[in-house]
Amino acid sequence: MRRTASPLSLILTGLGVFLLVLAAMLAWYVEPHAKRTPINIDVTTVFKGKGSYFDTEKIKTVHNQNLTVTRQVRGDVKDSDKSGKAVWDVSTSVDPDKSLPAADPHDSLQWTLERWVTDRKTNAPVHCCGEEPYFEGEAYLKFPFDVEKRSYRWWDNTLGATVPLTYRGKKKIQGYEGLRFTATVKATKTGTRQVPGRMVGLKKSQVIADEYYANHGIELVADQRTGRIIYAAIGPRKTLRAPGSKKDSTVLLDSERIAFTPKTQRDQVDLADTDSTKLKLVGTTLPIGAGALGLLLTVAGLVLVVRGRPERSGDGGGGRHREGAEPGSPNPDTSPTALQHTTM
């Protein structure tokens, strides 16, 4: 008896194969292409803390003051599309209370404007598109995707060099878990500045003083999947020294700790959670679900194909009995005793 495949078995098999192919495409094509540094970005992060700074009106360093660091990151979509890289313009200002809100960033205690260009896939620095300053390392305004539990080279723009970040385990920020990294920076000469001699303990009217920079402590907590920084704290110290001296003469800026405000933490966590969920969906949840269901449907369809359904034989002339004939009697149509025309 021959068997044929039922329509249901073919549908199940076809659907199962489709889901298996879809799972492979999601895992090996869609998710890798989704892991790209965004270019249409406009994010402001705010740090707050206590510290000291040189007050140019009082011509002295004032202590125990509120300090605010405001950083705005905007993506240059046009240049990013043209270059295929992530081009970000970054404005950073440092303000005491008296210069907030700053109508003009030039009124701030310190203000910098930078242009960061990175590879959208690897987060590696790319030296093009009007990049300023030249920078190196692995981590800057964000970490690479799929952050590893190892040391990273973080670019410290004030230092003008990379700083080794050490992995310190996991830490929850606003209830959201990330990977924690820390570092410190020893006092390092970063440049020179012409200042009145009395600022560095000299009697000369003007002197070319040495600028030094250190950092009491850098703490960064990054979302593991996206590399987004959900918490940051720094402890900058900038001083002036007499030429060739090993002793600080004037403190320009000093804070043990300036950190993300609670609002900035929540905003960064929300962004990280949203982006991480999307990547997990296309990279893990959907491929596993589609793969498992596809395998199940394919197996079920193949089983039905193998089992098939019996093909019913047709009622041919040789298999029919004339109505009323005795069982076992010859077919009257073919029996040699049937009446025939004769010449008798």
mmCIF file of C-alpha atoms in Angstrom:
data_model
loop_
_atom_site.group_PDB
_atom_site.id
_atom_site.type_symbol
_atom_site.label_atom_id
_atom_site.label_comp_id
_atom_site.label_asym_id
_atom_site.label_seq_id
_atom_site.Cartn_x
_atom_site.Cartn_y
_atom_site.Cartn_z
ATOM 1 C CA MET A 1 0.000 0.000 0.000
ATOM 2 C CA ARG A 2 1.551 3.337 -1.024
ATOM 3 C CA ARG A 3 1.609 6.338 1.354
ATOM 4 C CA THR A 4 1.511 10.055 0.494
ATOM 5 C CA ALA A 5 2.566 13.178 2.459
ATOM 6 C CA SER A 6 -0.312 15.081 3.983
ATOM 7 C CA PRO A 7 -0.625 18.857 3.496
ATOM 8 C CA LEU A 8 -0.194 19.324 7.264
ATOM 9 C CA SER A 9 3.173 17.539 7.274
ATOM 10 C CA LEU A 10 4.442 19.714 4.408
ATOM 11 C CA ILE A 11 3.264 22.899 6.147
ATOM 12 C CA LEU A 12 4.936 21.935 9.432
ATOM 13 C CA THR A 13 8.195 21.025 7.705
ATOM 14 C CA GLY A 14 8.269 24.228 5.661
ATOM 15 C CA LEU A 15 7.482 26.421 8.654
ATOM 16 C CA GLY A 16 10.099 24.639 10.761
ATOM 17 C CA VAL A 17 12.821 25.127 8.158
ATOM 18 C CA PHE A 18 11.856 28.803 7.829
ATOM 19 C CA LEU A 19 12.196 29.329 11.600
ATOM 20 C CA LEU A 20 15.587 27.578 11.659
ATOM 21 C CA VAL A 21 16.865 29.862 8.890
ATOM 22 C CA LEU A 22 15.385 32.892 10.676
ATOM 23 C CA ALA A 23 17.139 31.926 13.927
ATOM 24 C CA ALA A 24 20.472 31.659 12.131
ATOM 25 C CA MET A 25 19.988 35.027 10.419
ATOM 26 C CA LEU A 26 19.077 36.761 13.692
ATOM 27 C CA ALA A 27 22.082 35.340 15.540
ATOM 28 C CA TRP A 28 24.718 35.644 12.816
ATOM 29 C CA TYR A 29 23.573 38.612 10.751
ATOM 30 C CA VAL A 30 20.971 40.847 12.396
ATOM 31 C CA GLU A 31 22.490 41.025 15.884
ATOM 32 C CA PRO A 32 26.077 41.762 14.729
ATOM 33 C CA HIS A 33 24.737 44.557 12.516
ATOM 34 C CA ALA A 34 22.656 45.902 15.404
ATOM 35 C CA LYS A 35 25.799 46.266 17.520
ATOM 36 C CA ARG A 36 26.783 49.647 16.162
ATOM 37 C CA THR A 37 27.591 52.812 18.087
ATOM 38 C CA PRO A 38 24.629 55.182 17.571
ATOM 39 C CA ILE A 39 25.165 58.344 15.536
ATOM 40 C CA ASN A 40 21.866 60.144 16.139
ATOM 41 C CA ILE A 41 22.638 60.939 19.755
ATOM 42 C CA ASP A 42 22.037 63.948 22.005
ATOM 43 C CA VAL A 43 22.789 63.103 25.634
ATOM 44 C CA THR A 44 23.702 65.357 28.556
ATOM 45 C CA THR A 45 25.366 63.945 31.680
ATOM 46 C CA VAL A 46 25.895 65.921 34.878
ATOM 47 C CA PHE A 47 28.486 65.338 37.627
ATOM 48 C CA LYS A 48 28.336 67.044 41.025
ATOM 49 C CA GLY A 49 30.655 67.178 44.008
ATOM 50 C CA LYS A 50 32.606 69.352 46.423
ATOM 51 C CA GLY A 51 36.049 70.767 45.849
ATOM 52 C CA SER A 52 38.439 73.697 45.501
ATOM 53 C CA TYR A 53 39.143 76.023 42.607
ATOM 54 C CA PHE A 54 41.142 79.153 41.868
ATOM 55 C CA ASP A 55 38.831 82.171 42.024
ATOM 56 C CA THR A 56 40.146 84.758 39.550
ATOM 57 C CA GLU A 57 38.132 87.537 41.217
ATOM 58 C CA LYS A 58 39.549 86.864 44.680
ATOM 59 C CA ILE A 59 42.911 85.817 43.204
ATOM 60 C CA LYS A 60 43.119 82.843 45.514
ATOM 61 C CA THR A 61 41.992 79.256 45.857
ATOM 62 C CA VAL A 62 38.621 78.836 47.558
ATOM 63 C CA HIS A 63 37.708 75.567 49.246
ATOM 64 C CA ASN A 64 34.651 73.401 49.985
ATOM 65 C CA GLN A 65 32.748 74.707 47.000
ATOM 66 C CA ASN A 66 30.011 73.036 44.962
ATOM 67 C CA LEU A 67 31.322 71.970 41.567
ATOM 68 C CA THR A 68 29.305 70.844 38.556
ATOM 69 C CA VAL A 69 30.628 69.166 35.436
ATOM 70 C CA THR A 70 28.230 69.192 32.477
ATOM 71 C CA ARG A 71 28.940 67.123 29.386
ATOM 72 C CA GLN A 72 26.824 67.209 26.248
ATOM 73 C CA VAL A 73 27.375 64.643 23.484
ATOM 74 C CA ARG A 74 25.814 65.232 20.071
ATOM 75 C CA GLY A 75 26.230 62.984 17.059
ATOM 76 C CA ASP A 76 27.090 64.553 13.727
ATOM 77 C CA VAL A 77 24.732 62.473 11.585
ATOM 78 C CA LYS A 78 25.846 63.974 8.270
ATOM 79 C CA ASP A 79 29.559 63.304 8.797
ATOM 80 C CA SER A 80 28.806 59.923 10.360
ATOM 81 C CA ASP A 81 26.776 58.803 7.338
ATOM 82 C CA LYS A 82 29.440 60.108 4.990
ATOM 83 C CA SER A 83 32.367 58.430 6.775
ATOM 84 C CA GLY A 84 30.628 55.323 8.121
ATOM 85 C CA LYS A 85 32.083 56.139 11.553
ATOM 86 C CA ALA A 86 30.581 57.470 14.773
ATOM 87 C CA VAL A 87 31.321 61.198 14.863
ATOM 88 C CA TRP A 88 30.449 62.833 18.187
ATOM 89 C CA ASP A 89 30.874 66.466 19.209
ATOM 90 C CA VAL A 90 31.459 66.776 22.959
ATOM 91 C CA SER A 91 31.156 69.922 25.059
ATOM 92 C CA THR A 92 32.364 69.785 28.682
ATOM 93 C CA SER A 93 32.156 72.605 31.222
ATOM 94 C CA VAL A 94 33.193 72.875 34.886
ATOM 95 C CA ASP A 95 31.283 75.388 36.988
ATOM 96 C CA PRO A 96 31.038 76.595 40.579
ATOM 97 C CA ASP A 97 27.598 77.702 41.718
ATOM 98 C CA LYS A 98 28.192 81.339 40.768
ATOM 99 C CA SER A 99 28.563 80.578 37.053
ATOM 100 C CA LEU A 100 25.427 78.431 36.844
ATOM 101 C CA PRO A 101 23.442 78.499 34.721
ATOM 102 C CA ALA A 102 26.105 79.536 32.228
ATOM 103 C CA ALA A 103 24.590 81.572 29.407
ATOM 104 C CA ASP A 104 27.902 81.254 27.575
ATOM 105 C CA PRO A 105 30.243 78.286 28.127
ATOM 106 C CA HIS A 106 33.161 80.733 28.072
ATOM 107 C CA ASP A 107 31.889 82.004 31.443
ATOM 108 C CA SER A 108 32.578 78.607 32.989
ATOM 109 C CA LEU A 109 35.555 77.852 35.174
ATOM 110 C CA GLN A 110 36.748 75.478 32.481
ATOM 111 C CA TRP A 111 35.277 74.644 29.065
ATOM 112 C CA THR A 112 36.418 72.304 26.298
ATOM 113 C CA LEU A 113 34.974 71.380 22.909
ATOM 114 C CA GLU A 114 36.087 68.065 21.404
ATOM 115 C CA ARG A 115 35.300 65.887 18.406
ATOM 116 C CA TRP A 116 35.484 62.138 18.919
ATOM 117 C CA VAL A 117 35.511 59.692 15.999
ATOM 118 C CA THR A 118 35.298 55.934 16.559
ATOM 119 C CA ASP A 119 34.670 52.739 14.648
ATOM 120 C CA ARG A 120 30.979 51.946 15.128
ATOM 121 C CA LYS A 121 31.610 48.214 15.541
ATOM 122 C CA THR A 122 34.821 47.984 17.581
ATOM 123 C CA ASN A 123 34.821 51.387 19.356
ATOM 124 C CA ALA A 124 38.446 51.819 18.238
ATOM 125 C CA PRO A 125 39.555 55.420 17.608
ATOM 126 C CA VAL A 126 39.484 56.597 14.002
ATOM 127 C CA HIS A 127 41.682 59.504 13.015
ATOM 128 C CA CYS A 128 39.585 61.379 10.513
ATOM 129 C CA CYS A 129 36.687 63.785 10.092
ATOM 130 C CA GLY A 130 38.244 66.657 12.032
ATOM 131 C CA GLU A 131 38.960 64.563 15.115
ATOM 132 C CA GLU A 132 40.131 66.736 18.035
ATOM 133 C CA PRO A 133 42.067 65.826 20.107
ATOM 134 C CA TYR A 134 44.067 62.887 18.806
ATOM 135 C CA PHE A 135 43.292 60.005 21.159
ATOM 136 C CA GLU A 136 43.992 56.319 21.666
ATOM 137 C CA GLY A 137 42.791 53.471 23.882
ATOM 138 C CA GLU A 138 39.767 51.203 24.128
ATOM 139 C CA ALA A 139 37.299 53.094 26.302
ATOM 140 C CA TYR A 140 36.351 56.767 26.243
ATOM 141 C CA LEU A 141 32.794 58.035 26.368
ATOM 142 C CA LYS A 142 31.711 54.384 26.240
ATOM 143 C CA PHE A 143 33.183 50.893 26.315
ATOM 144 C CA PRO A 144 33.099 48.449 23.387
ATOM 145 C CA PHE A 145 30.074 46.176 23.055
ATOM 146 C CA ASP A 146 30.178 42.998 25.184
ATOM 147 C CA VAL A 147 32.456 44.407 27.879
ATOM 148 C CA GLU A 148 34.884 41.828 29.209
ATOM 149 C CA LYS A 149 35.994 41.280 32.792
ATOM 150 C CA ARG A 150 39.537 42.508 32.217
ATOM 151 C CA SER A 151 41.612 45.673 32.268
ATOM 152 C CA TYR A 152 40.948 48.374 29.648
ATOM 153 C CA ARG A 153 42.940 51.352 28.418
ATOM 154 C CA TRP A 154 40.848 54.469 29.104
ATOM 155 C CA TRP A 155 41.681 57.757 27.422
ATOM 156 C CA ASP A 156 42.053 60.628 29.904
ATOM 157 C CA ASN A 157 41.827 63.777 27.837
ATOM 158 C CA THR A 158 43.213 66.028 30.584
ATOM 159 C CA LEU A 159 46.234 63.784 30.915
ATOM 160 C CA GLY A 160 46.538 63.379 27.152
ATOM 161 C CA ALA A 161 47.272 59.682 27.498
ATOM 162 C CA THR A 162 45.643 56.346 28.315
ATOM 163 C CA VAL A 163 45.073 55.153 31.867
ATOM 164 C CA PRO A 164 44.814 51.440 32.773
ATOM 165 C CA LEU A 165 41.378 50.644 34.204
ATOM 166 C CA THR A 166 41.229 47.635 36.514
ATOM 167 C CA TYR A 167 38.149 45.414 36.650
ATOM 168 C CA ARG A 168 36.700 45.388 40.176
ATOM 169 C CA GLY A 169 33.642 43.155 39.859
ATOM 170 C CA LYS A 170 29.977 43.956 39.451
ATOM 171 C CA LYS A 171 28.069 46.877 40.916
ATOM 172 C CA LYS A 172 24.412 47.861 40.843
ATOM 173 C CA ILE A 173 23.449 51.401 39.871
ATOM 174 C CA GLN A 174 19.813 52.335 40.500
ATOM 175 C CA GLY A 175 19.120 48.596 40.776
ATOM 176 C CA TYR A 176 20.766 47.826 37.403
ATOM 177 C CA GLU A 177 23.925 45.713 37.353
ATOM 178 C CA GLY A 178 27.069 46.708 35.485
ATOM 179 C CA LEU A 179 30.800 45.999 35.457
ATOM 180 C CA ARG A 180 32.943 48.268 37.653
ATOM 181 C CA PHE A 181 36.382 49.613 36.725
ATOM 182 C CA THR A 182 38.722 51.895 38.681
ATOM 183 C CA ALA A 183 41.985 53.776 38.207
ATOM 184 C CA THR A 184 44.107 56.570 39.640
ATOM 185 C CA VAL A 185 46.482 59.032 37.993
ATOM 186 C CA LYS A 186 49.712 60.171 39.621
ATOM 187 C CA ALA A 187 50.709 63.824 39.359
ATOM 188 C CA THR A 188 51.979 64.349 35.819
ATOM 189 C CA LYS A 189 53.164 67.450 33.994
ATOM 190 C CA THR A 190 50.686 68.252 31.224
ATOM 191 C CA GLY A 191 51.868 71.646 29.991
ATOM 192 C CA THR A 192 52.960 75.150 30.914
ATOM 193 C CA ARG A 193 51.197 78.439 31.531
ATOM 194 C CA GLN A 194 52.344 82.034 31.861
ATOM 195 C CA VAL A 195 51.228 83.387 35.260
ATOM 196 C CA PRO A 196 52.262 86.049 37.776
ATOM 197 C CA GLY A 197 55.359 84.851 39.637
ATOM 198 C CA ARG A 198 53.655 85.145 43.034
ATOM 199 C CA MET A 199 51.281 82.305 42.070
ATOM 200 C CA VAL A 200 54.220 79.904 42.215
ATOM 201 C CA GLY A 201 56.176 81.599 44.981
ATOM 202 C CA LEU A 202 58.520 83.646 42.793
ATOM 203 C CA LYS A 203 59.181 87.399 42.819
ATOM 204 C CA LYS A 204 59.209 87.732 39.058
ATOM 205 C CA SER A 205 56.299 89.580 37.500
ATOM 206 C CA GLN A 206 55.629 86.800 35.009
ATOM 207 C CA VAL A 207 56.830 83.226 34.843
ATOM 208 C CA ILE A 208 56.199 80.150 32.722
ATOM 209 C CA ALA A 209 54.789 77.781 35.356
ATOM 210 C CA ASP A 210 54.391 74.029 35.003
ATOM 211 C CA GLU A 211 50.864 72.623 34.964
ATOM 212 C CA TYR A 212 50.334 69.310 36.732
ATOM 213 C CA TYR A 213 47.369 66.974 36.674
ATOM 214 C CA ALA A 214 46.421 64.032 38.904
ATOM 215 C CA ASN A 215 43.264 62.092 39.614
ATOM 216 C CA HIS A 216 42.383 60.848 43.106
ATOM 217 C CA GLY A 217 40.186 58.139 41.664
ATOM 218 C CA ILE A 218 38.306 57.189 38.511
ATOM 219 C CA GLU A 219 35.318 54.862 38.827
ATOM 220 C CA LEU A 220 33.300 53.729 35.831
ATOM 221 C CA VAL A 221 30.406 51.252 35.758
ATOM 222 C CA ALA A 222 29.484 49.991 32.290
ATOM 223 C CA ASP A 223 26.543 48.018 30.965
ATOM 224 C CA GLN A 224 28.072 44.736 29.849
ATOM 225 C CA ARG A 225 26.091 44.235 26.652
ATOM 226 C CA THR A 226 26.137 47.778 25.212
ATOM 227 C CA GLY A 227 29.226 49.302 26.814
ATOM 228 C CA ARG A 228 27.241 52.366 27.887
ATOM 229 C CA ILE A 229 28.603 54.022 31.049
ATOM 230 C CA ILE A 230 25.824 54.063 33.643
ATOM 231 C CA TYR A 231 27.920 55.583 36.444
ATOM 232 C CA ALA A 232 31.064 57.696 36.463
ATOM 233 C CA ALA A 233 33.046 59.406 39.218
ATOM 234 C CA ILE A 234 36.321 61.316 38.953
ATOM 235 C CA GLY A 235 38.684 63.097 41.348
ATOM 236 C CA PRO A 236 40.578 65.690 39.277
ATOM 237 C CA ARG A 237 43.434 67.773 40.680
ATOM 238 C CA LYS A 238 45.102 70.514 38.618
ATOM 239 C CA THR A 239 47.939 72.584 40.068
ATOM 240 C CA LEU A 240 50.727 75.010 39.167
ATOM 241 C CA ARG A 241 54.369 74.589 40.120
ATOM 242 C CA ALA A 242 57.403 76.792 39.760
ATOM 243 C CA PRO A 243 59.542 75.717 36.797
ATOM 244 C CA GLY A 244 61.309 72.483 37.707
ATOM 245 C CA SER A 245 59.717 72.299 41.171
ATOM 246 C CA LYS A 246 58.298 69.094 42.632
ATOM 247 C CA LYS A 247 55.910 70.930 44.934
ATOM 248 C CA ASP A 248 52.455 72.328 44.142
ATOM 249 C CA SER A 249 52.255 76.084 44.558
ATOM 250 C CA THR A 250 48.682 76.892 43.506
ATOM 251 C CA VAL A 251 45.622 74.683 43.256
ATOM 252 C CA LEU A 252 43.564 75.433 40.161
ATOM 253 C CA LEU A 253 41.015 72.667 40.662
ATOM 254 C CA ASP A 254 40.773 69.859 43.193
ATOM 255 C CA SER A 255 37.992 67.460 44.139
ATOM 256 C CA GLU A 256 38.130 64.110 45.844
ATOM 257 C CA ARG A 257 35.008 62.976 44.019
ATOM 258 C CA ILE A 258 32.654 64.387 41.409
ATOM 259 C CA ALA A 259 30.059 61.854 40.289
ATOM 260 C CA PHE A 260 26.966 61.344 38.148
ATOM 261 C CA THR A 261 23.885 62.875 39.731
ATOM 262 C CA PRO A 262 21.020 60.467 40.600
ATOM 263 C CA LYS A 263 19.044 61.807 37.604
ATOM 264 C CA THR A 264 21.936 61.173 35.223
ATOM 265 C CA GLN A 265 22.314 57.684 36.661
ATOM 266 C CA ARG A 266 18.635 56.926 36.046
ATOM 267 C CA ASP A 267 18.776 58.332 32.514
ATOM 268 C CA GLN A 268 21.868 56.300 31.637
ATOM 269 C CA VAL A 269 20.412 53.137 33.164
ATOM 270 C CA ASP A 270 17.178 53.573 31.176
ATOM 271 C CA LEU A 271 19.109 53.994 27.924
ATOM 272 C CA ALA A 272 21.350 51.012 28.685
ATOM 273 C CA ASP A 273 18.416 48.816 29.673
ATOM 274 C CA THR A 274 16.463 49.684 26.523
ATOM 275 C CA ASP A 275 19.389 49.090 24.160
ATOM 276 C CA SER A 276 20.498 45.939 25.995
ATOM 277 C CA THR A 277 16.987 44.473 25.851
ATOM 278 C CA LYS A 278 16.828 45.052 22.085
ATOM 279 C CA LEU A 279 20.200 43.390 21.530
ATOM 280 C CA LYS A 280 19.255 40.479 23.769
ATOM 281 C CA LEU A 281 15.983 40.063 21.884
ATOM 282 C CA VAL A 282 17.583 39.796 18.426
ATOM 283 C CA GLY A 283 20.743 38.073 19.610
ATOM 284 C CA THR A 284 19.483 35.545 22.157
ATOM 285 C CA THR A 285 15.748 35.385 22.880
ATOM 286 C CA LEU A 286 14.396 35.301 19.324
ATOM 287 C CA PRO A 287 17.121 33.032 17.864
ATOM 288 C CA ILE A 288 16.725 30.480 20.676
ATOM 289 C CA GLY A 289 12.929 30.609 20.539
ATOM 290 C CA ALA A 290 12.788 30.452 16.742
ATOM 291 C CA GLY A 291 15.435 27.716 16.633
ATOM 292 C CA ALA A 292 13.725 25.533 19.227
ATOM 293 C CA LEU A 293 10.273 25.924 17.671
ATOM 294 C CA GLY A 294 11.682 25.459 14.178
ATOM 295 C CA LEU A 295 13.433 22.233 15.169
ATOM 296 C CA LEU A 296 10.271 20.916 16.827
ATOM 297 C CA LEU A 297 8.079 21.710 13.821
ATOM 298 C CA THR A 298 10.614 20.296 11.365
ATOM 299 C CA VAL A 299 10.888 17.012 13.266
ATOM 300 C CA ALA A 300 7.109 16.752 13.602
ATOM 301 C CA GLY A 301 6.643 17.468 9.892
ATOM 302 C CA LEU A 302 9.239 14.894 8.843
ATOM 303 C CA VAL A 303 7.686 12.262 11.092
ATOM 304 C CA LEU A 304 4.330 12.870 9.438
ATOM 305 C CA VAL A 305 5.957 12.737 6.002
ATOM 306 C CA VAL A 306 7.570 9.370 6.788
ATOM 307 C CA ARG A 307 4.361 7.939 8.231
ATOM 308 C CA GLY A 308 2.296 9.445 5.464
ATOM 309 C CA ARG A 309 -1.301 8.368 4.853
ATOM 310 C CA PRO A 310 -2.460 5.252 2.927
ATOM 311 C CA GLU A 311 -3.467 5.762 -0.687
ATOM 312 C CA ARG A 312 -6.917 4.207 -1.324
ATOM 313 C CA SER A 313 -7.003 1.786 -4.377
ATOM 314 C CA GLY A 314 -9.431 2.677 -7.140
ATOM 315 C CA ASP A 315 -12.362 0.365 -8.065
ATOM 316 C CA GLY A 316 -11.065 -1.166 -11.333
ATOM 317 C CA GLY A 317 -13.191 -3.379 -13.597
ATOM 318 C CA GLY A 318 -11.303 -6.543 -12.665
ATOM 319 C CA GLY A 319 -12.129 -6.082 -9.000
ATOM 320 C CA ARG A 320 -15.883 -5.773 -9.322
ATOM 321 C CA HIS A 321 -18.394 -8.646 -8.970
ATOM 322 C CA ARG A 322 -21.569 -8.616 -10.917
ATOM 323 C CA GLU A 323 -24.533 -7.990 -8.719
ATOM 324 C CA GLY A 324 -26.281 -11.201 -7.833
ATOM 325 C CA ALA A 325 -23.405 -13.511 -8.776
ATOM 326 C CA GLU A 326 -22.631 -16.293 -6.447
ATOM 327 C CA PRO A 327 -19.477 -15.964 -4.453
ATOM 328 C CA GLY A 328 -16.676 -17.853 -6.078
ATOM 329 C CA SER A 329 -18.558 -18.165 -9.401
ATOM 330 C CA PRO A 330 -16.765 -17.153 -12.571
ATOM 331 C CA ASN A 331 -17.298 -13.732 -14.004
ATOM 332 C CA PRO A 332 -20.115 -14.184 -16.471
ATOM 333 C CA ASP A 333 -18.571 -11.621 -18.783
ATOM 334 C CA THR A 334 -15.442 -13.688 -19.212
ATOM 335 C CA SER A 335 -16.639 -17.244 -18.659
ATOM 336 C CA PRO A 336 -16.230 -19.574 -21.645
ATOM 337 C CA THR A 337 -19.779 -20.842 -20.984
ATOM 338 C CA ALA A 338 -21.319 -17.508 -21.638
ATOM 339 C CA LEU A 339 -23.859 -17.488 -24.520
ATOM 340 C CA GLN A 340 -22.290 -16.460 -27.785
ATOM 341 C CA HIS A 341 -23.520 -16.127 -31.363
ATOM 342 C CA THR A 342 -22.993 -19.384 -33.309
ATOM 343 C CA THR A 343 -23.681 -20.682 -36.778
ATOM 344 C CA MET A 344 -25.744 -23.579 -35.398
#
